[in-house]
Amino acid sequence: MNPIIIPRSEHPISRSMIDEEALKVLYRLHRHGFLSCLVGGSVRDLLIGKVPKDFDIATNAHPHEIHTLFKNSRIIGRRFRLVHVFFKGGKVVEVSTFRSHSEFEETLTDDGEILKTDSFGTPQEDALRRDITINGLLYNIADFSIIDYVGGIADLQKKMIRTIGDPDEKFKQDPVRMIRVIRHAARTGFSIEDRTYRAILRHREELKKCSPSRLRDEFLRDLKGGASKPSLCLMFRTDLFLSLFPGLDRVFGDRNPFKNRDRDFFLSLFTLVDELVKMGRPVPESILFALFLTPVLKVLTPEHPFLGEKEQHFYRAQGMRLVIRNILTPFSVPKGIKEMTSLILLVQSYLKKAIDRGIIPRRMRTKKYFQEAVLLFGLEAQARGEEVPRLLRNAVPSDLLPWWPKELKKRYRRPRWRIAPKKGT
Amino acid sequence: MRIKVNKEKCSGCHLCEMVCSLFHSGIIHIGKSAIRIQKDDLGTSLNTPLLCRQCKEMKCLDGEEGVSTQERKKFIWSHKRAKRCPFDALTILSENAYHCDLCLGNPQCIKVCTTGALTLSK
């Protein structure tokens, strides 16, 4: 298969757009006679005009050869070995050797056993093993050209997300790719190719076969990426969301008569998360889970009709903990984050009470989770179009709730005693 | 196999009710749980968990012939059967009655009962 080679004069990627450290690695590999290319999302982002988050480099040098060239490097990974090159200021450049198949594809031997060897390959094989066409582009440092084996340039121009090769086969090999396709479509605003879209609809139930921790990581990347709302919208449209969380059928599925109202509220919460991410303020995972569970808990934990106020509180707390455990445990969410999520959600009722009373007790303000609980309260209030009382705003740092700047009460000062001027002077 | 109740030990935390409905229906709803906690009318702290006693002679099925084992092990029954129960053990919600199916051999209420009011007897 002949690649399409786009010379420097025909594409906008200049070396000044590439990170200094990444260029250093690329040049050193090239000087020592190896083929070195910038690959993956960084090339895509540079072509779209976005600033890439990280620069991944692929080369035909083996990991130990890369390690000998860079003293400031470390070989990582058990099954697929990569080299991390460390630079000042905590910067890390990931260098991998061209591979012939993906990390999560399982290659079977003739005896039916899973092949667990490094499978180095050619640049073409490396491009073909990737999931979507726009991620399969290579930027060659030797002549500053772009090498396109998969038709990525054409798809970038058409603004289309398409899997490399047969989508059915790709999604069967690794169903997590469906979430990745949706994430890329949401982030770039591109449309999903019809064949790929139909393949997602066919294979969505296969997500259940994937490792829960991988699903959790991919889903969290969706939420943290700054395009969580379009991503969740697409997930609802393809029903991938209910395949991922079958237990939430009662909340977002047809079993809930108010599903549209609950979906809208859920999406409006994540619109605010996107706003925060775009402001450069990362949202902690516990808040993301708490936001995710807020509309869920409203439906799944109704109040007990015969209990008194105090008992009702314990009943609600127990119910919340049960539901949170039920939803998050299958995704092997760390215990600390699960506990923090539960606390943030439980403290919401206390916050409401404190606001009604007009004072936030010191014992509440000094809790570790107080700021996160206030952020959740603020996000919920903003999604509903309500205001956060000044009392709560003033109890937290001014940049925590960007929608409501801190309003400090003017401190009362006793008027100065003025000495009356003496008569006759 | 049946669930044995020691009502003196029950603290009335309602966890068993919650976990039962959550396990079977995916929602916390006291009306959709096979176990329910009855509070004493006299205002004492006595709480009585009520659930199917798995009687050998099932009075609830009186008048019905040839009820299959599969049908007997179902969680959702008709409310007519609940009215025939001499212990008033089944929860009724509109047309349905909720009957303890022992969670396919792994009762969830026993797992969450920390006071030991619910135990499994074989």
PDB file of N, CA and C in Angstrom, chain A residues 250 299-300 302 304-305 307 311 315 318-319 322-323 326, chain B residues 13-15 17-19 22 25-28 30 32 39:
ATOM      1  N   ARG A 250     -33.494   2.670  34.870  1.00  0.00           N
ATOM      2  CA  ARG A 250     -34.628   3.262  35.583  1.00  0.00           C
ATOM      3  C   ARG A 250     -34.575   4.784  35.606  1.00  0.00           C
ATOM      4  N   VAL A 299     -33.767   9.835  41.733  1.00  0.00           N
ATOM      5  CA  VAL A 299     -34.791   8.890  41.277  1.00  0.00           C
ATOM      6  C   VAL A 299     -34.749   7.604  42.112  1.00  0.00           C
ATOM      7  N   LEU A 300     -33.539   7.119  42.392  1.00  0.00           N
ATOM      8  CA  LEU A 300     -33.425   5.797  43.008  1.00  0.00           C
ATOM      9  C   LEU A 300     -33.604   5.779  44.527  1.00  0.00           C
ATOM     10  N   PRO A 302     -36.027   7.400  46.926  1.00  0.00           N
ATOM     11  CA  PRO A 302     -37.132   8.233  47.419  1.00  0.00           C
ATOM     12  C   PRO A 302     -37.194   8.172  48.949  1.00  0.00           C
ATOM     13  N   HIS A 304     -38.690   7.654  52.773  1.00  0.00           N
ATOM     14  CA  HIS A 304     -39.559   6.673  53.432  1.00  0.00           C
ATOM     15  C   HIS A 304     -40.801   7.409  53.915  1.00  0.00           C
ATOM     16  N   PRO A 305     -41.984   6.888  53.633  1.00  0.00           N
ATOM     17  CA  PRO A 305     -43.191   7.674  53.961  1.00  0.00           C
ATOM     18  C   PRO A 305     -43.527   7.729  55.452  1.00  0.00           C
ATOM     19  N   LEU A 307     -41.320   7.654  58.271  1.00  0.00           N
ATOM     20  CA  LEU A 307     -40.259   7.915  59.242  1.00  0.00           C
ATOM     21  C   LEU A 307     -40.232   9.376  59.686  1.00  0.00           C
ATOM     22  N   GLU A 311     -34.864   9.981  61.695  1.00  0.00           N
ATOM     23  CA  GLU A 311     -34.755   8.639  61.085  1.00  0.00           C
ATOM     24  C   GLU A 311     -34.668   8.743  59.570  1.00  0.00           C
ATOM     25  N   TYR A 315     -32.019   7.128  57.044  1.00  0.00           N
ATOM     26  CA  TYR A 315     -32.542   6.273  55.977  1.00  0.00           C
ATOM     27  C   TYR A 315     -31.988   6.722  54.628  1.00  0.00           C
ATOM     28  N   GLN A 318     -28.200   5.936  54.346  1.00  0.00           N
ATOM     29  CA  GLN A 318     -27.956   4.514  54.082  1.00  0.00           C
ATOM     30  C   GLN A 318     -28.286   4.155  52.635  1.00  0.00           C
ATOM     31  N   GLY A 319     -29.431   4.686  52.195  1.00  0.00           N
ATOM     32  CA  GLY A 319     -29.858   4.406  50.824  1.00  0.00           C
ATOM     33  C   GLY A 319     -28.850   4.915  49.809  1.00  0.00           C
ATOM     34  N   LEU A 322     -25.803   2.749  49.703  1.00  0.00           N
ATOM     35  CA  LEU A 322     -26.077   1.473  49.015  1.00  0.00           C
ATOM     36  C   LEU A 322     -26.051   1.643  47.503  1.00  0.00           C
ATOM     37  N   VAL A 323     -26.741   2.707  47.042  1.00  0.00           N
ATOM     38  CA  VAL A 323     -26.827   2.931  45.588  1.00  0.00           C
ATOM     39  C   VAL A 323     -25.442   3.256  45.022  1.00  0.00           C
ATOM     40  N   ASN A 326     -23.493   0.204  44.812  1.00  0.00           N
ATOM     41  CA  ASN A 326     -24.024  -0.645  43.752  1.00  0.00           C
ATOM     42  C   ASN A 326     -23.574  -0.208  42.359  1.00  0.00           C
TER      43      ASN A 326
ATOM     44  N   CYS B  13     -33.252  -0.450  61.164  1.00  0.00           N
ATOM     45  CA  CYS B  13     -32.458   0.433  60.292  1.00  0.00           C
ATOM     46  C   CYS B  13     -32.973   0.457  58.846  1.00  0.00           C
ATOM     47  N   HIS B  14     -33.842  -0.461  58.496  1.00  0.00           N
ATOM     48  CA  HIS B  14     -34.454  -0.537  57.160  1.00  0.00           C
ATOM     49  C   HIS B  14     -33.463  -0.894  56.045  1.00  0.00           C
ATOM     50  N   LEU B  15     -32.246  -1.296  56.400  1.00  0.00           N
ATOM     51  CA  LEU B  15     -31.277  -1.631  55.349  1.00  0.00           C
ATOM     52  C   LEU B  15     -31.746  -2.837  54.534  1.00  0.00           C
ATOM     53  N   GLU B  17     -34.762  -3.748  53.820  1.00  0.00           N
ATOM     54  CA  GLU B  17     -35.795  -3.324  52.867  1.00  0.00           C
ATOM     55  C   GLU B  17     -35.154  -2.711  51.623  1.00  0.00           C
ATOM     56  N   MET B  18     -34.178  -1.833  51.905  1.00  0.00           N
ATOM     57  CA  MET B  18     -33.543  -1.104  50.790  1.00  0.00           C
ATOM     58  C   MET B  18     -32.814  -2.062  49.864  1.00  0.00           C
ATOM     59  N   VAL B  19     -32.013  -2.942  50.474  1.00  0.00           N
ATOM     60  CA  VAL B  19     -31.172  -3.812  49.654  1.00  0.00           C
ATOM     61  C   VAL B  19     -32.021  -4.807  48.866  1.00  0.00           C
ATOM     62  N   LEU B  22     -33.469  -2.883  45.944  1.00  0.00           N
ATOM     63  CA  LEU B  22     -32.389  -2.490  45.031  1.00  0.00           C
ATOM     64  C   LEU B  22     -31.873  -3.693  44.239  1.00  0.00           C
ATOM     65  N   SER B  25     -35.277  -4.776  41.951  1.00  0.00           N
ATOM     66  CA  SER B  25     -35.892  -3.826  41.014  1.00  0.00           C
ATOM     67  C   SER B  25     -34.960  -2.693  40.610  1.00  0.00           C
ATOM     68  N   GLY B  26     -33.781  -2.619  41.208  1.00  0.00           N
ATOM     69  CA  GLY B  26     -32.831  -1.557  40.847  1.00  0.00           C
ATOM     70  C   GLY B  26     -33.229  -0.198  41.383  1.00  0.00           C
ATOM     71  N   ILE B  27     -34.101  -0.153  42.362  1.00  0.00           N
ATOM     72  CA  ILE B  27     -34.538   1.116  42.948  1.00  0.00           C
ATOM     73  C   ILE B  27     -34.799   0.888  44.430  1.00  0.00           C
ATOM     74  N   ILE B  28     -34.615   1.927  45.250  1.00  0.00           N
ATOM     75  CA  ILE B  28     -34.948   1.789  46.665  1.00  0.00           C
ATOM     76  C   ILE B  28     -36.403   2.199  46.841  1.00  0.00           C
ATOM     77  N   ILE B  30     -39.815   1.011  49.390  1.00  0.00           N
ATOM     78  CA  ILE B  30     -40.273   0.070  50.421  1.00  0.00           C
ATOM     79  C   ILE B  30     -41.441  -0.781  49.926  1.00  0.00           C
ATOM     80  N   LYS B  32     -41.635  -2.153  47.111  1.00  0.00           N
ATOM     81  CA  LYS B  32     -41.188  -3.191  46.179  1.00  0.00           C
ATOM     82  C   LYS B  32     -40.172  -4.120  46.826  1.00  0.00           C
ATOM     83  N   LYS B  39     -43.164  -1.354  62.751  1.00  0.00           N
ATOM     84  CA  LYS B  39     -42.878  -0.732  64.058  1.00  0.00           C
ATOM     85  C   LYS B  39     -44.009  -1.034  65.014  1.00  0.00           C
TER      86      LYS B  39
END
